[in-house]
Amino acid sequence: MKDIIISGRMKMADIISHDKRALVLLPRFGIEMGVGDKSVKDICNQKEIDTDFFLLMVNVFLNANYFPDRKLKSVDVDMLLLYLENSHKYYLEEKIPYLESLIEEFKKTVDHPATEQLDKFFKQYIIEVKDHLAYEDHTAFPYVAALSEQIKKNNPDISAVDYHIGVFEERHDNIEEKLSDLKSLLIKYFPPSNDRYIRIRILNELMDFEEDLINHARIEDKVLIPIVEHLEQKVN
Ligand SMILES: [Fe+2]
């Protein structure tokens, strides 16, 4: 659904059929398939999800050109953190284990010495992704949660905290970049072998993961960072 802005009146099912990326997005809000013909707004109400927040996230995720400037101030930062944590959970508990199982299957199916190299490269990449997610889960997000707690108080005070969102912004690197090396390895350099469909499946999954990570990082850069900067200004 390129360049279409999703509205509350649209049917939830239409978002999915127009843009398959919504498939991974909806479960992060606790929305499962079986949505019938209900509108986005109806489902949000039913699930007690703030519709404006949902629309903001979906539009940023699905549309690289969408700039949410005016709507940012109304975002509930706790809701945003929950969404980001759910996304990380999906990567760690679903996507990465599935990719790992595909690589294992590839190693079993393909009798070629280069599989060892592919496996090594892949494992190295997964370590980097996990480090990236762990930093966010254990350092950046707890800081945002603590800041959000303080903001709710009469006299917010974060003077004891030796961290600010600028640190996160600075070190927020592109974990999806290395994925393209992995893709190239499979597309260009890994010799033709008896892998037939498994290679296609791995590539499909890697491309899907890559896209998801790019869109996820956009939410962190375009939504999380500006909101937290705004909160920091309030307490300082
Ligand atoms: Fe993240």
Short mmCIF file of C-alpha atoms and ligand atoms in Angstrom, two decimals:
data_model
loop_
_atom_site.label_atom_id
_atom_site.label_comp_id
_atom_site.label_asym_id
_atom_site.label_seq_id
_atom_site.Cartn_x
_atom_site.Cartn_y
_atom_site.Cartn_z
CA MET A 1 0.00 0.00 0.00
CA LYS A 2 2.58 2.52 -1.10
CA ASP A 3 1.85 6.17 -0.30
CA ILE A 4 -1.67 5.56 0.96
CA ILE A 5 -2.47 6.96 4.36
CA ILE A 6 -4.40 4.47 6.46
CA SER A 7 -7.47 5.90 8.17
CA GLY A 8 -9.69 4.66 10.96
CA ARG A 9 -12.58 4.11 8.56
CA MET A 10 -10.69 1.57 6.46
CA LYS A 11 -11.34 -2.11 6.95
CA MET A 12 -8.56 -3.80 8.89
CA ALA A 13 -8.58 -6.69 6.40
CA ASP A 14 -7.91 -4.27 3.54
CA ILE A 15 -4.68 -3.06 5.13
CA ILE A 16 -3.42 -6.64 5.13
CA SER A 17 -4.47 -7.50 1.61
CA HIS A 18 -2.93 -4.30 0.23
CA ASP A 19 0.34 -4.56 2.09
CA LYS A 20 1.60 -7.87 3.42
CA ARG A 21 3.94 -6.10 5.84
CA ALA A 22 0.87 -5.48 7.98
CA LEU A 23 0.92 -9.22 8.74
CA VAL A 24 3.83 -8.82 11.13
CA LEU A 25 2.70 -5.45 12.37
CA LEU A 26 -0.78 -6.27 13.68
CA PRO A 27 0.21 -8.97 16.21
CA ARG A 28 2.46 -6.35 17.88
CA PHE A 29 -0.75 -4.60 18.89
CA GLY A 30 -2.38 -7.86 19.95
CA ILE A 31 -4.50 -7.97 16.77
CA GLU A 32 -4.81 -11.47 15.29
CA MET A 33 -6.28 -12.65 11.99
CA GLY A 34 -10.01 -13.22 11.82
CA VAL A 35 -10.79 -9.50 11.67
CA GLY A 36 -13.91 -9.94 9.51
CA ASP A 37 -15.12 -6.74 7.84
CA LYS A 38 -14.55 -4.56 10.88
CA SER A 39 -13.00 -1.13 10.48
CA VAL A 40 -9.65 -0.15 11.96
CA LYS A 41 -11.43 2.04 14.49
CA ASP A 42 -13.83 -0.71 15.59
CA ILE A 43 -11.02 -3.19 16.15
CA CYS A 44 -8.93 -0.62 18.02
CA ASN A 45 -11.89 0.15 20.28
CA GLN A 46 -12.56 -3.51 20.85
CA LYS A 47 -8.91 -4.17 21.74
CA GLU A 48 -8.61 -0.95 23.76
CA ILE A 49 -5.87 0.38 21.50
CA ASP A 50 -5.67 4.13 21.00
CA THR A 51 -6.73 4.53 17.36
CA ASP A 52 -4.58 7.60 16.72
CA PHE A 53 -1.53 5.83 18.07
CA PHE A 54 -2.29 2.76 15.95
CA LEU A 55 -2.70 4.87 12.81
CA LEU A 56 0.49 6.77 13.47
CA MET A 57 2.52 3.58 13.90
CA VAL A 58 0.98 1.80 10.90
CA ASN A 59 1.52 4.80 8.64
CA VAL A 60 5.13 5.31 9.71
CA PHE A 61 5.82 1.59 9.37
CA LEU A 62 4.24 1.18 5.94
CA ASN A 63 5.12 4.51 4.40
CA ALA A 64 8.70 5.79 4.28
CA ASN A 65 7.50 9.27 3.29
CA TYR A 66 5.06 9.72 6.13
CA PHE A 67 6.15 12.40 8.59
CA PRO A 68 4.09 12.36 11.73
CA ASP A 69 5.30 15.72 13.14
CA ARG A 70 2.03 17.15 14.43
CA LYS A 71 0.75 13.90 15.88
CA LEU A 72 3.89 13.06 17.81
CA LYS A 73 3.08 15.08 20.90
CA SER A 74 0.01 13.02 21.65
CA VAL A 75 1.82 9.68 21.60
CA ASP A 76 1.74 7.71 24.81
CA VAL A 77 5.36 6.75 25.32
CA ASP A 78 4.49 3.68 27.43
CA MET A 79 2.36 2.36 24.58
CA LEU A 80 5.20 3.00 22.18
CA LEU A 81 7.65 1.10 24.37
CA LEU A 82 5.29 -1.85 24.59
CA TYR A 83 5.00 -1.88 20.81
CA LEU A 84 8.80 -1.75 20.36
CA GLU A 85 9.36 -4.46 22.95
CA ASN A 86 6.78 -6.67 21.24
CA SER A 87 8.61 -6.19 17.95
CA HIS A 88 11.89 -7.23 19.53
CA LYS A 89 10.21 -10.26 21.06
CA TYR A 90 8.96 -11.27 17.63
CA TYR A 91 12.49 -11.02 16.19
CA LEU A 92 14.06 -12.95 19.03
CA GLU A 93 11.41 -15.60 19.59
CA GLU A 94 9.99 -16.13 16.11
CA LYS A 95 11.94 -14.68 13.23
CA ILE A 96 15.54 -15.46 14.24
CA PRO A 97 14.81 -19.06 15.36
CA TYR A 98 12.97 -19.63 12.06
CA LEU A 99 15.90 -18.23 10.05
CA GLU A 100 18.24 -20.43 12.08
CA SER A 101 16.17 -23.50 11.30
CA LEU A 102 16.24 -22.67 7.57
CA ILE A 103 20.02 -22.31 7.60
CA GLU A 104 20.28 -25.66 9.39
CA GLU A 105 18.06 -27.23 6.73
CA PHE A 106 20.20 -25.65 4.02
CA LYS A 107 23.33 -27.14 5.57
CA LYS A 108 21.70 -30.56 5.64
CA THR A 109 20.39 -30.31 2.07
CA VAL A 110 23.42 -28.81 0.39
CA ASP A 111 26.57 -30.82 0.24
CA HIS A 112 29.10 -28.08 -0.40
CA PRO A 113 32.03 -26.74 1.65
CA ALA A 114 30.75 -23.15 1.26
CA THR A 115 27.83 -23.92 3.59
CA GLU A 116 30.24 -23.65 6.53
CA GLN A 117 31.18 -20.13 5.48
CA LEU A 118 27.53 -19.17 5.04
CA ASP A 119 26.72 -20.59 8.46
CA LYS A 120 29.58 -18.66 10.07
CA PHE A 121 28.55 -15.43 8.41
CA PHE A 122 24.93 -15.91 9.41
CA LYS A 123 25.79 -16.72 13.04
CA GLN A 124 27.99 -13.65 13.26
CA TYR A 125 25.16 -11.55 11.92
CA ILE A 126 22.67 -12.94 14.44
CA ILE A 127 25.08 -12.12 17.28
CA GLU A 128 25.15 -8.51 16.06
CA VAL A 129 21.37 -8.29 15.81
CA LYS A 130 20.98 -9.70 19.31
CA ASP A 131 23.53 -7.23 20.68
CA HIS A 132 21.67 -4.38 19.03
CA LEU A 133 18.31 -5.49 20.44
CA ALA A 134 19.79 -6.17 23.89
CA TYR A 135 21.21 -2.66 24.09
CA GLU A 136 17.79 -1.21 23.34
CA ASP A 137 15.96 -3.61 25.66
CA HIS A 138 18.37 -3.24 28.58
CA THR A 139 19.64 0.32 28.30
CA ALA A 140 17.66 2.65 26.03
CA PHE A 141 14.11 1.42 26.72
CA PRO A 142 14.46 1.22 30.53
CA TYR A 143 15.75 4.79 30.42
CA VAL A 144 12.68 5.90 28.44
CA ALA A 145 10.42 4.02 30.88
CA ALA A 146 12.10 5.75 33.83
CA LEU A 147 11.76 9.13 32.15
CA SER A 148 8.09 8.47 31.48
CA GLU A 149 7.60 7.59 35.17
CA GLN A 150 9.23 10.84 36.24
CA ILE A 151 7.13 12.92 33.86
CA LYS A 152 3.99 11.70 35.64
CA LYS A 153 5.24 13.16 38.94
CA ASN A 154 4.81 16.73 40.12
CA ASN A 155 8.50 17.43 40.23
CA PRO A 156 10.11 15.24 37.65
CA ASP A 157 13.79 14.68 38.26
CA ILE A 158 16.19 12.64 36.16
CA SER A 159 19.37 14.25 37.43
CA ALA A 160 20.56 10.91 38.84
CA VAL A 161 20.34 9.27 35.41
CA ASP A 162 23.53 9.41 33.39
CA TYR A 163 21.98 8.86 29.98
CA HIS A 164 20.05 10.74 27.33
CA ILE A 165 18.35 9.78 24.10
CA GLY A 166 21.12 11.46 22.09
CA VAL A 167 23.38 8.54 23.05
CA PHE A 168 20.88 6.13 21.56
CA GLU A 169 20.49 8.27 18.45
CA GLU A 170 24.23 8.31 17.94
CA ARG A 171 24.77 4.59 18.21
CA HIS A 172 21.57 3.52 16.45
CA ASP A 173 23.31 1.79 13.56
CA ASN A 174 21.82 -0.06 10.64
CA ILE A 175 21.64 -3.72 11.48
CA GLU A 176 19.96 -4.39 8.18
CA GLU A 177 23.05 -3.42 6.18
CA LYS A 178 24.92 -6.66 6.83
CA LEU A 179 21.85 -8.55 5.72
CA SER A 180 22.47 -7.44 2.18
CA ASP A 181 25.92 -9.10 2.30
CA LEU A 182 24.22 -12.28 3.39
CA LYS A 183 21.73 -11.97 0.55
CA SER A 184 24.53 -11.34 -1.95
CA LEU A 185 26.31 -14.44 -0.75
CA LEU A 186 23.25 -16.53 -1.60
CA ILE A 187 22.30 -14.70 -4.80
CA LYS A 188 25.69 -14.09 -6.38
CA TYR A 189 28.44 -16.16 -4.89
CA PHE A 190 27.14 -19.38 -3.44
CA PRO A 191 27.64 -21.91 -6.25
CA PRO A 192 24.65 -23.59 -7.89
CA SER A 193 23.83 -26.69 -5.89
CA ASN A 194 21.09 -29.14 -5.11
CA ASP A 195 19.32 -26.64 -2.85
CA ARG A 196 16.51 -25.76 -5.26
CA TYR A 197 13.73 -24.26 -3.09
CA ILE A 198 15.38 -23.88 0.28
CA ARG A 199 17.62 -21.11 -1.01
CA ILE A 200 14.57 -19.22 -2.28
CA ARG A 201 12.86 -19.67 1.08
CA ILE A 202 15.89 -18.34 2.94
CA LEU A 203 16.16 -15.36 0.61
CA ASN A 204 12.48 -14.59 0.97
CA GLU A 205 12.79 -14.67 4.74
CA LEU A 206 15.95 -12.56 4.74
CA MET A 207 14.31 -9.93 2.52
CA ASP A 208 11.26 -9.91 4.75
CA PHE A 209 13.42 -9.52 7.86
CA GLU A 210 15.42 -6.74 6.20
CA GLU A 211 12.30 -4.78 5.35
CA ASP A 212 10.87 -5.28 8.81
CA LEU A 213 14.09 -4.02 10.43
CA ILE A 214 14.21 -0.95 8.19
CA ASN A 215 10.61 -0.03 9.04
CA HIS A 216 11.18 -0.76 12.70
CA ALA A 217 14.25 1.47 12.82
CA ARG A 218 12.21 4.22 11.16
CA ILE A 219 9.74 4.11 14.05
CA GLU A 220 12.61 4.38 16.52
CA ASP A 221 14.17 7.28 14.61
CA LYS A 222 11.06 9.20 13.62
CA VAL A 223 8.77 8.52 16.57
CA LEU A 224 10.71 7.36 19.63
CA ILE A 225 13.65 9.78 19.47
CA PRO A 226 11.63 13.00 18.88
CA ILE A 227 9.14 12.08 21.62
CA VAL A 228 11.84 11.36 24.14
CA GLU A 229 13.67 14.57 23.21
CA HIS A 230 10.44 16.40 23.89
CA LEU A 231 10.07 14.73 27.30
CA GLU A 232 13.68 15.52 28.16
CA GLN A 233 13.05 19.19 27.45
CA LYS A 234 10.14 19.08 29.86
CA VAL A 235 12.23 17.84 32.80
CA ASN A 236 15.31 19.91 32.17
FE FE B 1 14.60 -1.72 18.03
#
